[in-house]
Amino acid sequence: TQVAKSSADSLLTLINDILDVSKIEAGKLDIEIIDFDIHQLFSDLTATMSHRIQNKEVELVLDIQEIKEKMVQGDPGRLQQILTNLLSNAIKFTQQGKITIRASLATLNNSTSAEHNNFQLHCDIIDTGIGIASDKLGQLFETFTQADSSTTRKYGGTGLGLSIAKQLCQLMGGEIDASSEIGRGSQFSFNIKLGRSDAPLLAIPNREMNDSICSQQQLEQYTKQNILLVEDNTINQLVALSMLKNLGLDAEVTENGEEAIAKLKEFGDQYYSIILMDCQMPIMDGFMATQNIRKGDAGDDYRNIPIIAMTANAMQGDREECIDAGMSDYLTKPIDEKLLADCLIKWFSPQINEVK
């Protein structure tokens, strides 16, 4: 089971990396601008990464004393992706010594408007690992490139992480570079632009190795809720059902939109609480099924049921297409269990009783 999970995680990482590269090259990767606690982001990331070095003689050090702001505006998911890629490399190539995350936040202008790029975040990831030859540094950020072929054989990896990190930095108004010395370690440095936030500081639970546990605890109150999974692919059905089982939830399965509407008619009075809806299916796809459900074809009880789209399409505009069809939310395949849990918690909430 553990081998299968490890293989699945590696495949998921590769697929997500390839999707990111495709979206970036097509100019269709969205950068969010939302409020977030930057101190919390660094703390949570460091706590998560600490568990990867438990069997190594490596110390992980976080220095964010020069980040005087806590709430900022930007894309925390993409910032975390850059940091995770760089830290994963540092951990992979460092067997002993120290890995340091050092970050600072500098004011760029005097504007108080959150719509402007008010801050520049600078971050260094410094390790005492194997180092990189000087003649290889220039090609590090190219797609599908590693320092040399033996690196892939010995340490694994796809050669996509650093390329994606560079392009994400550029999309967020910054840049990335590297310096290194064989046998003494490496330093990767990047900067991005962030906005000023007027949002109040929120109490966000520390996600230190507790993401899945926290999600399961939050979902415990919903274990008696009935979920309808609408998915025609047998493998995808098994994957989704397995993830739901891990979260303490069960679901009934139908293979297309027509069957789903029939099932909803069979069980009225809000028997189902949430629908997980694949978009591309034979006979009746997810878009048409959703539109018909919203029109009342499955009964008035289900007009406003939360419908979460599940689609392999991950380009800019795909989410809007799902929402325009009447779907409540959107998950891209391959489905990530934590994102699935967060989405279910959001739409199980008793306060949500209509389509937003």
mmCIF file of C-alpha atoms in Angstrom:
data_model
loop_
_atom_site.group_PDB
_atom_site.id
_atom_site.type_symbol
_atom_site.label_atom_id
_atom_site.label_comp_id
_atom_site.label_asym_id
_atom_site.label_seq_id
_atom_site.Cartn_x
_atom_site.Cartn_y
_atom_site.Cartn_z
ATOM 1 C CA THR A 1 0.000 0.000 0.000
ATOM 2 C CA GLN A 2 2.779 2.429 0.929
ATOM 3 C CA VAL A 3 4.662 1.682 -2.304
ATOM 4 C CA ALA A 4 1.500 2.282 -4.328
ATOM 5 C CA LYS A 5 0.833 5.544 -2.477
ATOM 6 C CA SER A 6 4.414 6.711 -3.023
ATOM 7 C CA SER A 7 4.197 5.896 -6.736
ATOM 8 C CA ALA A 8 0.842 7.649 -7.004
ATOM 9 C CA ASP A 9 2.196 10.748 -5.240
ATOM 10 C CA SER A 10 5.202 10.855 -7.598
ATOM 11 C CA LEU A 11 2.936 10.503 -10.622
ATOM 12 C CA LEU A 12 0.612 13.213 -9.274
ATOM 13 C CA THR A 13 3.575 15.565 -8.839
ATOM 14 C CA LEU A 14 4.779 14.887 -12.386
ATOM 15 C CA ILE A 15 1.328 15.405 -13.900
ATOM 16 C CA ASN A 16 0.770 18.633 -11.976
ATOM 17 C CA ASP A 17 4.209 19.902 -13.043
ATOM 18 C CA ILE A 18 3.469 19.149 -16.697
ATOM 19 C CA LEU A 19 0.078 20.857 -16.410
ATOM 20 C CA ASP A 20 1.741 23.925 -14.904
ATOM 21 C CA VAL A 21 4.317 24.054 -17.688
ATOM 22 C CA SER A 22 1.551 23.742 -20.294
ATOM 23 C CA LYS A 23 -0.528 26.487 -18.688
ATOM 24 C CA ILE A 24 2.454 28.819 -18.372
ATOM 25 C CA GLU A 25 3.501 28.264 -21.985
ATOM 26 C CA ALA A 26 -0.067 28.881 -23.150
ATOM 27 C CA GLY A 27 -0.231 32.084 -21.103
ATOM 28 C CA LYS A 28 -3.237 30.743 -19.223
ATOM 29 C CA LEU A 29 -1.959 30.324 -15.699
ATOM 30 C CA ASP A 30 -3.857 32.497 -13.229
ATOM 31 C CA ILE A 31 -2.085 34.329 -10.414
ATOM 32 C CA GLU A 32 -4.467 34.960 -7.520
ATOM 33 C CA ILE A 33 -4.471 38.185 -5.543
ATOM 34 C CA ILE A 34 -5.812 37.392 -2.089
ATOM 35 C CA ASP A 35 -5.026 38.318 1.511
ATOM 36 C CA PHE A 36 -2.826 35.896 3.430
ATOM 37 C CA ASP A 37 -0.646 35.686 6.533
ATOM 38 C CA ILE A 38 2.904 35.436 5.224
ATOM 39 C CA HIS A 39 4.355 34.520 8.639
ATOM 40 C CA GLN A 40 1.901 31.625 8.881
ATOM 41 C CA LEU A 41 2.784 30.461 5.376
ATOM 42 C CA PHE A 42 6.513 30.260 6.166
ATOM 43 C CA SER A 43 5.890 28.622 9.552
ATOM 44 C CA ASP A 44 3.557 25.981 8.148
ATOM 45 C CA LEU A 45 5.889 25.212 5.258
ATOM 46 C CA THR A 46 8.895 24.831 7.551
ATOM 47 C CA ALA A 47 6.946 22.548 9.890
ATOM 48 C CA THR A 48 5.875 20.362 6.972
ATOM 49 C CA MET A 49 9.372 20.190 5.489
ATOM 50 C CA SER A 50 10.921 19.360 8.856
ATOM 51 C CA HIS A 51 9.430 15.883 8.636
ATOM 52 C CA ARG A 52 11.376 15.167 5.452
ATOM 53 C CA ILE A 53 14.716 15.519 7.217
ATOM 54 C CA GLN A 54 13.989 13.429 10.309
ATOM 55 C CA ASN A 55 16.358 10.690 9.145
ATOM 56 C CA LYS A 56 19.138 13.087 8.165
ATOM 57 C CA GLU A 57 21.740 15.005 10.123
ATOM 58 C CA VAL A 58 20.313 18.256 8.835
ATOM 59 C CA GLU A 59 19.044 21.317 10.688
ATOM 60 C CA LEU A 60 16.277 23.397 9.099
ATOM 61 C CA VAL A 61 16.425 27.085 10.078
ATOM 62 C CA LEU A 62 13.775 29.731 9.381
ATOM 63 C CA ASP A 63 14.732 33.422 9.563
ATOM 64 C CA ILE A 64 11.872 35.832 8.783
ATOM 65 C CA GLN A 65 12.812 38.594 11.225
ATOM 66 C CA GLU A 66 12.968 41.059 8.341
ATOM 67 C CA ILE A 67 9.337 40.451 7.391
ATOM 68 C CA LYS A 68 7.646 43.135 9.487
ATOM 69 C CA GLU A 69 4.204 42.726 7.912
ATOM 70 C CA LYS A 70 2.007 39.713 8.619
ATOM 71 C CA MET A 71 -0.930 40.173 6.248
ATOM 72 C CA VAL A 72 -0.096 40.800 2.578
ATOM 73 C CA GLN A 73 -1.764 40.315 -0.795
ATOM 74 C CA GLY A 74 -0.638 37.906 -3.470
ATOM 75 C CA ASP A 75 -0.869 34.246 -4.441
ATOM 76 C CA PRO A 76 0.050 32.130 -1.391
ATOM 77 C CA GLY A 77 -0.386 28.871 -3.307
ATOM 78 C CA ARG A 78 2.136 29.819 -5.978
ATOM 79 C CA LEU A 79 4.545 31.287 -3.421
ATOM 80 C CA GLN A 80 4.344 28.039 -1.475
ATOM 81 C CA GLN A 81 4.941 26.110 -4.709
ATOM 82 C CA ILE A 82 8.160 28.046 -5.372
ATOM 83 C CA LEU A 83 9.376 27.534 -1.804
ATOM 84 C CA THR A 84 8.448 23.843 -1.810
ATOM 85 C CA ASN A 85 10.345 23.220 -5.053
ATOM 86 C CA LEU A 86 13.470 24.963 -3.751
ATOM 87 C CA LEU A 87 13.313 23.351 -0.306
ATOM 88 C CA SER A 88 12.675 19.899 -1.765
ATOM 89 C CA ASN A 89 15.839 20.246 -3.829
ATOM 90 C CA ALA A 90 17.840 21.472 -0.843
ATOM 91 C CA ILE A 91 16.649 18.533 1.267
ATOM 92 C CA LYS A 92 17.256 16.039 -1.539
ATOM 93 C CA PHE A 93 20.881 17.108 -2.051
ATOM 94 C CA THR A 94 21.844 17.779 1.593
ATOM 95 C CA GLN A 95 22.756 14.791 3.770
ATOM 96 C CA GLN A 96 24.191 16.724 6.685
ATOM 97 C CA GLY A 97 24.656 20.280 7.867
ATOM 98 C CA LYS A 98 22.041 23.007 7.599
ATOM 99 C CA ILE A 99 19.337 24.375 5.342
ATOM 100 C CA THR A 100 18.418 28.002 5.960
ATOM 101 C CA ILE A 101 15.313 29.823 4.774
ATOM 102 C CA ARG A 102 15.961 33.555 5.035
ATOM 103 C CA ALA A 103 13.329 36.044 3.894
ATOM 104 C CA SER A 104 12.783 39.801 4.016
ATOM 105 C CA LEU A 105 10.047 42.172 2.913
ATOM 106 C CA ALA A 106 10.959 45.611 1.557
ATOM 107 C CA THR A 107 8.599 48.503 0.815
ATOM 108 C CA LEU A 108 8.639 49.523 -2.840
ATOM 109 C CA ASN A 109 6.565 52.700 -2.665
ATOM 110 C CA ASN A 110 4.513 54.804 -0.290
ATOM 111 C CA SER A 111 1.144 53.883 -1.719
ATOM 112 C CA THR A 112 -1.406 52.478 0.717
ATOM 113 C CA SER A 113 -3.587 50.996 -2.012
ATOM 114 C CA ALA A 114 -3.775 47.200 -1.946
ATOM 115 C CA GLU A 115 -4.049 47.271 -5.739
ATOM 116 C CA HIS A 116 -0.399 48.241 -6.114
ATOM 117 C CA ASN A 117 2.757 46.196 -5.693
ATOM 118 C CA ASN A 118 3.804 47.689 -2.375
ATOM 119 C CA PHE A 119 6.353 45.104 -1.261
ATOM 120 C CA GLN A 120 9.177 43.027 -2.639
ATOM 121 C CA LEU A 121 9.662 39.678 -0.947
ATOM 122 C CA HIS A 122 13.252 38.445 -1.147
ATOM 123 C CA CYS A 123 14.030 34.897 -0.100
ATOM 124 C CA ASP A 124 17.241 32.832 0.074
ATOM 125 C CA ILE A 125 17.326 29.039 0.408
ATOM 126 C CA ILE A 126 20.849 28.133 1.527
ATOM 127 C CA ASP A 127 22.073 24.562 1.957
ATOM 128 C CA THR A 128 25.304 22.728 2.769
ATOM 129 C CA GLY A 129 24.668 20.009 0.203
ATOM 130 C CA ILE A 130 26.618 18.518 -2.679
ATOM 131 C CA GLY A 131 26.711 21.760 -4.680
ATOM 132 C CA ILE A 132 26.515 22.398 -8.408
ATOM 133 C CA ALA A 133 29.345 22.872 -10.886
ATOM 134 C CA SER A 134 29.650 26.469 -12.107
ATOM 135 C CA ASP A 135 29.311 25.467 -15.760
ATOM 136 C CA LYS A 136 25.947 23.831 -15.005
ATOM 137 C CA LEU A 137 24.323 26.773 -13.198
ATOM 138 C CA GLY A 138 23.211 28.515 -16.389
ATOM 139 C CA GLN A 139 20.991 25.646 -17.516
ATOM 140 C CA LEU A 140 19.381 24.826 -14.165
ATOM 141 C CA PHE A 141 16.176 26.708 -14.890
ATOM 142 C CA GLU A 142 15.573 25.127 -18.287
ATOM 143 C CA THR A 143 12.664 22.694 -18.656
ATOM 144 C CA PHE A 144 13.504 18.998 -18.085
ATOM 145 C CA THR A 145 17.052 19.888 -17.032
ATOM 146 C CA GLN A 146 19.123 18.731 -14.059
ATOM 147 C CA ALA A 147 22.778 19.353 -13.280
ATOM 148 C CA ASP A 148 23.801 16.090 -14.968
ATOM 149 C CA SER A 149 22.279 12.734 -15.905
ATOM 150 C CA SER A 150 23.644 11.001 -12.814
ATOM 151 C CA THR A 151 21.551 13.349 -10.658
ATOM 152 C CA THR A 152 18.334 11.881 -12.051
ATOM 153 C CA ARG A 153 19.568 8.314 -11.559
ATOM 154 C CA LYS A 154 20.687 8.857 -7.977
ATOM 155 C CA TYR A 155 18.211 11.403 -6.619
ATOM 156 C CA GLY A 156 15.203 11.238 -8.963
ATOM 157 C CA GLY A 157 13.182 14.232 -10.100
ATOM 158 C CA THR A 158 11.698 15.489 -13.340
ATOM 159 C CA GLY A 159 13.794 18.570 -14.078
ATOM 160 C CA LEU A 160 10.632 20.707 -14.071
ATOM 161 C CA GLY A 161 10.620 22.198 -10.571
ATOM 162 C CA LEU A 162 13.197 24.941 -11.056
ATOM 163 C CA SER A 163 11.826 25.898 -14.468
ATOM 164 C CA ILE A 164 8.346 26.274 -12.984
ATOM 165 C CA ALA A 165 9.724 28.239 -10.027
ATOM 166 C CA LYS A 166 11.466 30.675 -12.377
ATOM 167 C CA GLN A 167 8.379 31.235 -14.498
ATOM 168 C CA LEU A 168 6.163 31.697 -11.437
ATOM 169 C CA CYS A 169 8.589 34.310 -10.082
ATOM 170 C CA GLN A 170 8.447 36.169 -13.373
ATOM 171 C CA LEU A 171 4.640 36.032 -13.401
ATOM 172 C CA MET A 172 4.680 37.635 -9.956
ATOM 173 C CA GLY A 173 7.010 40.432 -10.997
ATOM 174 C CA GLY A 174 10.276 38.919 -9.821
ATOM 175 C CA GLU A 175 13.238 36.745 -10.717
ATOM 176 C CA ILE A 176 15.298 33.833 -9.406
ATOM 177 C CA ASP A 177 18.981 32.897 -9.569
ATOM 178 C CA ALA A 178 21.454 30.472 -8.040
ATOM 179 C CA SER A 179 25.038 30.296 -6.841
ATOM 180 C CA SER A 180 26.917 27.212 -5.729
ATOM 181 C CA GLU A 181 30.214 25.524 -5.030
ATOM 182 C CA ILE A 182 30.850 21.819 -5.420
ATOM 183 C CA GLY A 183 30.990 20.098 -2.042
ATOM 184 C CA ARG A 184 30.058 23.236 -0.090
ATOM 185 C CA GLY A 185 26.427 23.820 -0.942
ATOM 186 C CA SER A 186 24.086 26.035 -2.932
ATOM 187 C CA GLN A 187 22.047 29.203 -2.564
ATOM 188 C CA PHE A 188 18.866 29.867 -4.498
ATOM 189 C CA SER A 189 17.512 33.412 -4.258
ATOM 190 C CA PHE A 190 14.254 34.793 -5.590
ATOM 191 C CA ASN A 191 12.078 37.848 -5.267
ATOM 192 C CA ILE A 192 8.425 38.534 -6.072
ATOM 193 C CA LYS A 193 6.118 41.508 -5.652
ATOM 194 C CA LEU A 194 3.307 41.498 -3.083
ATOM 195 C CA GLY A 195 0.570 43.959 -2.232
ATOM 196 C CA ARG A 196 -0.397 45.671 0.989
ATOM 197 C CA SER A 197 -3.338 44.144 2.835
ATOM 198 C CA ASP A 198 -5.846 45.897 5.050
ATOM 199 C CA ALA A 199 -7.421 42.607 6.112
ATOM 200 C CA PRO A 200 -7.495 41.815 9.840
ATOM 201 C CA LEU A 201 -5.113 39.189 11.112
ATOM 202 C CA LEU A 202 -6.874 35.842 11.129
ATOM 203 C CA ALA A 203 -6.317 33.008 13.547
ATOM 204 C CA ILE A 204 -5.253 30.221 11.192
ATOM 205 C CA PRO A 205 -4.651 26.794 12.733
ATOM 206 C CA ASN A 206 -1.074 25.579 12.420
ATOM 207 C CA ARG A 207 -1.034 22.953 9.666
ATOM 208 C CA GLU A 208 2.095 21.275 11.006
ATOM 209 C CA MET A 209 1.668 17.672 9.797
ATOM 210 C CA ASN A 210 -2.025 17.988 10.689
ATOM 211 C CA ASP A 211 -3.634 18.818 7.358
ATOM 212 C CA SER A 212 -5.252 15.448 6.795
ATOM 213 C CA ILE A 213 -5.979 14.903 10.504
ATOM 214 C CA CYS A 214 -7.583 18.330 10.804
ATOM 215 C CA SER A 215 -9.669 17.712 7.682
ATOM 216 C CA GLN A 216 -10.844 14.345 8.990
ATOM 217 C CA GLN A 217 -11.809 15.879 12.324
ATOM 218 C CA GLN A 218 -13.759 18.640 10.599
ATOM 219 C CA LEU A 219 -15.523 16.094 8.386
ATOM 220 C CA GLU A 220 -16.504 13.823 11.275
ATOM 221 C CA GLN A 221 -19.753 15.726 11.777
ATOM 222 C CA TYR A 222 -20.712 14.993 8.170
ATOM 223 C CA THR A 223 -20.079 11.239 8.043
ATOM 224 C CA LYS A 224 -23.810 10.510 7.780
ATOM 225 C CA GLN A 225 -24.231 12.834 4.801
ATOM 226 C CA ASN A 226 -24.829 11.180 1.439
ATOM 227 C CA ILE A 227 -22.566 12.036 -1.495
ATOM 228 C CA LEU A 228 -23.341 11.275 -5.134
ATOM 229 C CA LEU A 229 -20.277 10.665 -7.310
ATOM 230 C CA VAL A 230 -20.989 11.072 -11.031
ATOM 231 C CA GLU A 231 -18.026 9.612 -12.928
ATOM 232 C CA ASP A 232 -17.846 7.253 -15.921
ATOM 233 C CA ASN A 233 -14.201 6.136 -15.578
ATOM 234 C CA THR A 234 -13.767 3.080 -13.348
ATOM 235 C CA ILE A 235 -10.261 4.023 -12.197
ATOM 236 C CA ASN A 236 -11.358 7.545 -11.317
ATOM 237 C CA GLN A 237 -14.305 6.099 -9.407
ATOM 238 C CA LEU A 238 -11.998 3.899 -7.328
ATOM 239 C CA VAL A 239 -9.589 6.780 -6.640
ATOM 240 C CA ALA A 240 -12.368 9.142 -5.547
ATOM 241 C CA LEU A 241 -14.068 6.508 -3.391
ATOM 242 C CA SER A 242 -10.729 5.656 -1.757
ATOM 243 C CA MET A 243 -10.066 9.309 -0.920
ATOM 244 C CA LEU A 244 -13.569 9.714 0.493
ATOM 245 C CA LYS A 245 -13.089 6.563 2.576
ATOM 246 C CA ASN A 246 -9.835 8.002 3.971
ATOM 247 C CA LEU A 247 -11.855 11.049 5.003
ATOM 248 C CA GLY A 248 -14.488 8.901 6.691
ATOM 249 C CA LEU A 249 -17.083 9.426 3.956
ATOM 250 C CA ASP A 250 -19.017 7.190 1.573
ATOM 251 C CA ALA A 251 -20.553 7.882 -1.812
ATOM 252 C CA GLU A 252 -22.890 6.270 -4.306
ATOM 253 C CA VAL A 253 -21.774 6.160 -7.931
ATOM 254 C CA THR A 254 -23.534 6.865 -11.219
ATOM 255 C CA GLU A 255 -21.778 6.834 -14.591
ATOM 256 C CA ASN A 256 -23.351 9.802 -16.397
ATOM 257 C CA GLY A 257 -25.593 12.802 -15.904
ATOM 258 C CA GLU A 258 -28.733 10.997 -16.998
ATOM 259 C CA GLU A 259 -28.234 8.297 -14.358
ATOM 260 C CA ALA A 260 -27.451 10.960 -11.763
ATOM 261 C CA ILE A 261 -30.731 12.793 -12.352
ATOM 262 C CA ALA A 262 -32.616 9.514 -12.150
ATOM 263 C CA LYS A 263 -30.899 8.718 -8.847
ATOM 264 C CA LEU A 264 -31.762 12.144 -7.442
ATOM 265 C CA LYS A 265 -35.404 11.670 -8.440
ATOM 266 C CA GLU A 266 -35.389 8.284 -6.735
ATOM 267 C CA PHE A 267 -34.175 9.796 -3.459
ATOM 268 C CA GLY A 268 -35.974 13.074 -2.813
ATOM 269 C CA ASP A 269 -36.127 15.249 0.288
ATOM 270 C CA GLN A 270 -32.454 16.228 0.111
ATOM 271 C CA TYR A 271 -31.203 12.652 0.582
ATOM 272 C CA TYR A 272 -27.945 13.707 -1.076
ATOM 273 C CA SER A 273 -25.969 16.595 0.362
ATOM 274 C CA ILE A 274 -23.285 17.083 -2.310
ATOM 275 C CA ILE A 275 -22.637 15.951 -5.886
ATOM 276 C CA LEU A 276 -19.113 15.332 -7.207
ATOM 277 C CA MET A 277 -19.611 15.783 -10.946
ATOM 278 C CA ASP A 278 -17.234 14.756 -13.726
ATOM 279 C CA CYS A 279 -17.502 17.123 -16.693
ATOM 280 C CA GLN A 280 -16.810 14.843 -19.663
ATOM 281 C CA MET A 281 -19.136 11.829 -19.763
ATOM 282 C CA PRO A 282 -21.118 9.943 -22.419
ATOM 283 C CA ILE A 283 -24.907 10.213 -22.830
ATOM 284 C CA MET A 284 -25.130 13.376 -20.681
ATOM 285 C CA ASP A 285 -22.044 15.313 -19.594
ATOM 286 C CA GLY A 286 -21.594 17.166 -16.326
ATOM 287 C CA PHE A 287 -22.401 20.582 -17.755
ATOM 288 C CA MET A 288 -25.767 19.520 -19.159
ATOM 289 C CA ALA A 289 -26.590 17.474 -16.059
ATOM 290 C CA THR A 290 -25.873 20.475 -13.827
ATOM 291 C CA GLN A 291 -28.012 22.779 -15.951
ATOM 292 C CA ASN A 292 -30.873 20.289 -15.838
ATOM 293 C CA ILE A 293 -30.572 19.868 -12.070
ATOM 294 C CA ARG A 294 -30.638 23.641 -11.622
ATOM 295 C CA LYS A 295 -33.783 23.799 -13.782
ATOM 296 C CA GLY A 296 -35.485 21.346 -11.428
ATOM 297 C CA ASP A 297 -35.355 18.201 -13.581
ATOM 298 C CA ALA A 298 -34.222 16.215 -10.530
ATOM 299 C CA GLY A 299 -36.861 17.807 -8.301
ATOM 300 C CA ASP A 300 -37.104 21.109 -6.489
ATOM 301 C CA ASP A 301 -35.233 19.652 -3.490
ATOM 302 C CA TYR A 302 -32.037 19.508 -5.514
ATOM 303 C CA ARG A 303 -32.119 22.822 -7.383
ATOM 304 C CA ASN A 304 -29.527 24.322 -5.014
ATOM 305 C CA ILE A 305 -27.511 21.240 -4.074
ATOM 306 C CA PRO A 306 -23.736 21.930 -4.089
ATOM 307 C CA ILE A 307 -22.238 20.467 -7.270
ATOM 308 C CA ILE A 308 -18.440 20.211 -7.330
ATOM 309 C CA ALA A 309 -16.941 19.851 -10.790
ATOM 310 C CA MET A 310 -14.130 17.352 -11.334
ATOM 311 C CA THR A 311 -12.301 17.902 -14.592
ATOM 312 C CA ALA A 312 -8.971 17.196 -16.249
ATOM 313 C CA ASN A 313 -9.172 20.623 -17.894
ATOM 314 C CA ALA A 314 -6.963 23.041 -16.003
ATOM 315 C CA MET A 315 -6.708 26.073 -18.242
ATOM 316 C CA GLN A 316 -7.741 29.631 -17.572
ATOM 317 C CA GLY A 317 -11.474 29.954 -18.202
ATOM 318 C CA ASP A 318 -12.338 26.333 -17.365
ATOM 319 C CA ARG A 319 -13.435 27.237 -13.845
ATOM 320 C CA GLU A 320 -15.624 30.004 -15.263
ATOM 321 C CA GLU A 321 -17.203 27.511 -17.678
ATOM 322 C CA CYS A 322 -18.106 25.247 -14.762
ATOM 323 C CA ILE A 323 -19.520 28.097 -12.687
ATOM 324 C CA ASP A 324 -21.478 29.428 -15.680
ATOM 325 C CA ALA A 325 -23.053 25.988 -16.058
ATOM 326 C CA GLY A 326 -24.327 26.270 -12.487
ATOM 327 C CA MET A 327 -21.661 24.277 -10.661
ATOM 328 C CA SER A 328 -20.741 25.441 -7.175
ATOM 329 C CA ASP A 329 -17.008 24.718 -7.190
ATOM 330 C CA TYR A 330 -14.187 23.183 -9.201
ATOM 331 C CA LEU A 331 -11.479 20.560 -8.635
ATOM 332 C CA THR A 332 -8.889 19.580 -11.240
ATOM 333 C CA LYS A 333 -7.831 15.996 -11.873
ATOM 334 C CA PRO A 334 -5.850 14.250 -10.612
ATOM 335 C CA ILE A 335 -7.802 15.089 -7.459
ATOM 336 C CA ASP A 336 -5.738 16.027 -4.410
ATOM 337 C CA GLU A 337 -7.176 14.557 -1.197
ATOM 338 C CA LYS A 338 -6.506 17.672 0.905
ATOM 339 C CA LEU A 339 -8.134 19.952 -1.673
ATOM 340 C CA LEU A 340 -11.085 17.562 -1.882
ATOM 341 C CA ALA A 341 -11.459 17.631 1.900
ATOM 342 C CA ASP A 342 -11.278 21.429 2.032
ATOM 343 C CA CYS A 343 -13.883 21.700 -0.709
ATOM 344 C CA LEU A 344 -16.256 19.278 1.007
ATOM 345 C CA ILE A 345 -15.900 21.092 4.336
ATOM 346 C CA LYS A 346 -16.713 24.357 2.583
ATOM 347 C CA TRP A 347 -19.882 23.053 0.922
ATOM 348 C CA PHE A 348 -21.068 20.819 3.745
ATOM 349 C CA SER A 349 -21.310 23.958 5.870
ATOM 350 C CA PRO A 350 -24.921 24.426 7.043
ATOM 351 C CA GLN A 351 -24.639 28.122 6.257
ATOM 352 C CA ILE A 352 -24.380 27.347 2.530
ATOM 353 C CA ASN A 353 -27.846 26.611 1.238
ATOM 354 C CA GLU A 354 -27.774 28.168 -2.190
ATOM 355 C CA VAL A 355 -25.524 28.307 -5.218
ATOM 356 C CA LYS A 356 -23.090 31.228 -5.022
#
